[in-house]
Amino acid sequence: MRIARILSPVHALGPGERVCLWVQGCGRDCPGCVSPELRPAVGGETDETLLAEILRRTAQANRCHGLTISGGEPFDQPQALLALLSQVRDQFDDILVYTGFRLEEIRGGSCGPAGRDCLAYIDVLIDGPYLRERNRPDCVLRGSDNQTIHYLAPALRPRYAAYLRQGRVLECFSHDGAVILTGIQDRRDEL
Ligand code: SF4
């Protein structure tokens, strides 16, 4: 899997302490892309078994029970995503994945059989393309209000409802000599 970075413990992209993985590569072209540096599908190749072990150890070290996968576009690498999810499923009690695809597209086979199979390992899917003009500050966990939070594991809905009530959260991390801001930012000033 091509990956860009792993940060932990993250609180800005889902409830509780989380490990967050950003994949590298995205074939979309959202105007006002929030992560242009993650679009080129180059570099960051990491074996999924090794990556699963890194996530496992990172979670143990930081007492994280949640995993968030963002990007980039995770479903542009469906085979790798499936290989990873199947190996980390038992490690995390809450796996959240962001995608620019719609859930119906994934179910319909737009990301191939592997993409469809990934859904069995995901608890919460936030889907849909990012639309800069619909980035509203009350839109917690979502980049724009056209995106939908799908509770594939319905038991997690109350936990997320409590999290969503607190509003958007931003966190800063130092990573590879740079400051990384995580969470959903208000970008209406870019319109
Ligand atoms: S899906 Fe995300 S990374 Fe890809 S172009 Fe859109 S905003 Fe950028």
Coordinates of C-alpha atoms and ligand atoms in Angstrom, one line a residue:
M1 CA 0.0 0.0 0.0
R2 CA 1.2 3.5 -0.8
I3 CA 1.1 5.5 2.4
A4 CA 1.9 9.1 3.3
R5 CA 2.0 9.1 7.1
I6 CA 0.8 7.6 10.3
L7 CA 0.0 9.8 13.3
S8 CA -1.1 8.9 16.8
P9 CA -2.9 9.5 19.2
V10 CA -5.3 11.6 17.1
H11 CA -8.5 12.9 18.5
A12 CA -9.6 15.1 15.6
L13 CA -10.8 12.4 13.2
G14 CA -13.2 10.2 15.2
P15 CA -14.0 9.4 18.8
G16 CA -11.4 8.4 21.4
E17 CA -7.7 7.9 20.9
R18 CA -7.0 6.8 17.3
V19 CA -4.2 5.8 15.0
C20 CA -4.6 7.7 11.7
L21 CA -3.2 6.5 8.4
W22 CA -3.1 8.7 5.3
V23 CA -2.7 6.8 2.1
Q24 CA -0.7 8.3 -0.8
G25 CA -2.5 8.7 -4.2
C26 CA -5.8 9.9 -5.3
G27 CA -7.2 9.9 -8.9
R28 CA -9.8 12.6 -8.1
D29 CA -9.6 16.2 -8.8
C30 CA -11.7 18.0 -6.3
P31 CA -11.5 21.8 -6.8
G32 CA -9.9 23.1 -3.6
C33 CA -8.4 19.7 -2.7
V34 CA -7.6 19.7 1.0
S35 CA -4.5 17.5 0.5
P36 CA -2.9 18.1 -2.9
E37 CA 0.4 16.6 -1.7
L38 CA -1.4 13.3 -1.2
R39 CA -2.7 13.0 -4.8
P40 CA 0.4 11.7 -6.7
A41 CA 0.3 7.9 -6.7
V42 CA 4.1 7.7 -6.1
G43 CA 6.2 6.5 -3.2
G44 CA 5.4 5.3 0.2
E45 CA 5.1 1.6 -0.8
T46 CA 4.7 -0.5 2.3
D47 CA 4.0 -4.2 2.6
E48 CA 0.5 -4.6 4.2
T49 CA 1.7 -7.2 6.7
L50 CA 4.4 -4.8 7.9
L51 CA 2.0 -1.9 7.9
A52 CA -0.5 -3.9 10.0
E53 CA 2.3 -4.6 12.5
I54 CA 3.2 -0.9 12.6
L55 CA -0.4 0.0 13.2
R56 CA -0.7 -2.6 15.9
R57 CA 2.4 -1.5 17.8
T58 CA 1.5 2.2 17.4
A59 CA -2.0 1.5 18.8
Q60 CA -0.5 -0.4 21.8
A61 CA 2.1 2.3 22.5
N62 CA -0.5 5.1 22.5
R63 CA -3.5 3.1 23.9
C64 CA -5.6 3.6 20.8
H65 CA -8.7 1.6 20.1
G66 CA -9.8 3.4 16.9
L67 CA -8.3 3.5 13.4
T68 CA -9.0 6.2 10.8
I69 CA -7.9 5.8 7.2
S70 CA -7.9 8.8 5.0
G71 CA -5.9 10.2 2.1
G72 CA -5.5 10.5 -0.7
E73 CA -8.1 7.9 -1.8
P74 CA -8.0 4.6 0.1
F75 CA -10.3 2.9 -2.4
D76 CA -7.9 3.7 -5.3
Q77 CA -5.9 0.8 -3.7
P78 CA -8.7 -1.7 -3.1
Q79 CA -6.5 -4.9 -2.9
A80 CA -4.0 -3.3 -0.6
L81 CA -6.8 -1.8 1.6
L82 CA -8.5 -5.2 1.8
A83 CA -5.2 -6.9 2.8
L84 CA -4.6 -4.3 5.5
L85 CA -8.1 -4.2 6.9
S86 CA -8.3 -8.0 7.2
Q87 CA -5.1 -8.0 9.3
V88 CA -6.0 -5.1 11.6
R89 CA -9.7 -5.8 12.1
D90 CA -9.2 -7.5 15.4
Q91 CA -6.9 -4.9 16.8
F92 CA -9.4 -2.0 16.6
D93 CA -12.9 -1.7 18.0
D94 CA -13.7 1.2 15.6
I95 CA -12.4 1.5 12.0
L96 CA -13.4 4.7 10.1
V97 CA -12.5 5.1 6.4
Y98 CA -12.9 8.2 4.3
T99 CA -13.5 8.0 0.6
G100 CA -14.5 10.2 -2.3
F101 CA -16.6 7.3 -3.8
R102 CA -20.2 6.8 -2.8
L103 CA -21.1 3.8 -0.7
E104 CA -23.5 2.7 -3.5
E105 CA -20.6 2.9 -6.0
I106 CA -18.4 0.7 -3.9
R107 CA -21.3 -1.8 -3.3
G108 CA -21.9 -1.7 -7.1
G109 CA -18.4 -2.7 -7.9
S110 CA -16.8 0.6 -8.9
C111 CA -13.8 -0.3 -6.9
G112 CA -13.8 -4.0 -7.9
P113 CA -14.6 -7.0 -5.8
A114 CA -11.8 -6.2 -3.3
G115 CA -13.3 -2.7 -2.7
R116 CA -16.7 -4.3 -2.1
D117 CA -15.1 -6.8 0.3
C118 CA -13.5 -4.0 2.3
L119 CA -16.9 -2.9 3.5
A120 CA -17.1 -6.0 5.7
Y121 CA -14.2 -4.7 7.8
I122 CA -15.2 -1.1 8.1
D123 CA -17.4 0.2 10.9
V124 CA -17.9 3.8 9.7
L125 CA -17.6 5.0 6.1
I126 CA -17.6 8.8 5.3
D127 CA -18.3 9.0 1.6
G128 CA -18.6 11.4 -1.3
P129 CA -16.4 13.9 -3.1
Y130 CA -15.2 17.0 -1.3
L131 CA -17.0 20.2 -2.4
R132 CA -15.2 23.3 -1.1
E133 CA -18.3 25.5 -1.4
R134 CA -20.2 23.1 0.9
N135 CA -17.5 23.1 3.6
R136 CA -19.5 24.4 6.6
P137 CA -18.1 24.8 10.1
D138 CA -21.0 22.9 11.6
C139 CA -20.2 19.9 9.4
V140 CA -18.3 17.8 12.0
L141 CA -16.0 15.0 10.7
R142 CA -17.0 15.8 7.1
G143 CA -15.1 18.0 4.7
S144 CA -18.4 19.2 3.1
D145 CA -22.1 18.6 3.9
N146 CA -22.7 16.5 0.8
Q147 CA -20.7 13.7 2.4
T148 CA -22.5 11.1 4.4
I149 CA -21.5 9.2 7.6
H150 CA -22.6 5.6 7.1
Y151 CA -22.7 3.5 10.3
L152 CA -21.9 0.1 8.8
A153 CA -21.7 -1.0 12.5
P154 CA -24.8 0.6 13.9
A155 CA -23.8 0.0 17.5
L156 CA -21.2 2.8 17.1
R157 CA -23.8 5.4 16.2
P158 CA -24.3 6.7 19.9
R159 CA -20.6 7.0 20.4
Y160 CA -20.3 9.1 17.2
A161 CA -23.3 11.2 18.1
A162 CA -21.7 12.3 21.3
Y163 CA -18.5 13.0 19.4
L164 CA -20.2 15.0 16.8
R165 CA -21.9 17.3 19.4
Q166 CA -18.5 18.7 20.4
G167 CA -18.0 20.3 17.0
R168 CA -15.0 20.3 14.8
V169 CA -11.6 19.5 16.4
L170 CA -8.2 20.4 15.1
E171 CA -4.8 19.1 16.3
C172 CA -1.2 19.9 15.5
F173 CA 1.5 17.3 15.1
S174 CA 5.2 17.6 14.4
H175 CA 6.0 15.1 11.6
D176 CA 9.2 14.7 9.5
G177 CA 10.2 18.3 10.3
A178 CA 6.9 19.8 9.4
V179 CA 3.8 20.8 11.3
I180 CA 0.7 18.8 10.3
L181 CA -2.7 20.1 11.1
T182 CA -5.3 17.2 11.5
G183 CA -9.0 17.5 11.5
I184 CA -11.5 19.2 9.3
Q185 CA -10.6 22.8 8.5
D186 CA -12.9 25.7 7.6
R187 CA -11.8 26.7 4.1
R188 CA -14.5 29.1 3.0
D189 CA -12.0 31.9 2.8
E190 CA -10.5 30.2 -0.2
L191 CA -13.7 30.6 -2.3
Ligands
SF4_1 S1 -10.6 13.0 -2.6 FE1 -9.4 14.2 -1.2 S2 -7.2 14.0 -1.8 FE2 -8.5 13.4 -3.5 S3 -8.7 15.3 -4.8 FE3 -10.5 15.2 -3.4 S4 -9.9 16.4 -1.6 FE4 -8.0 15.9 -2.8

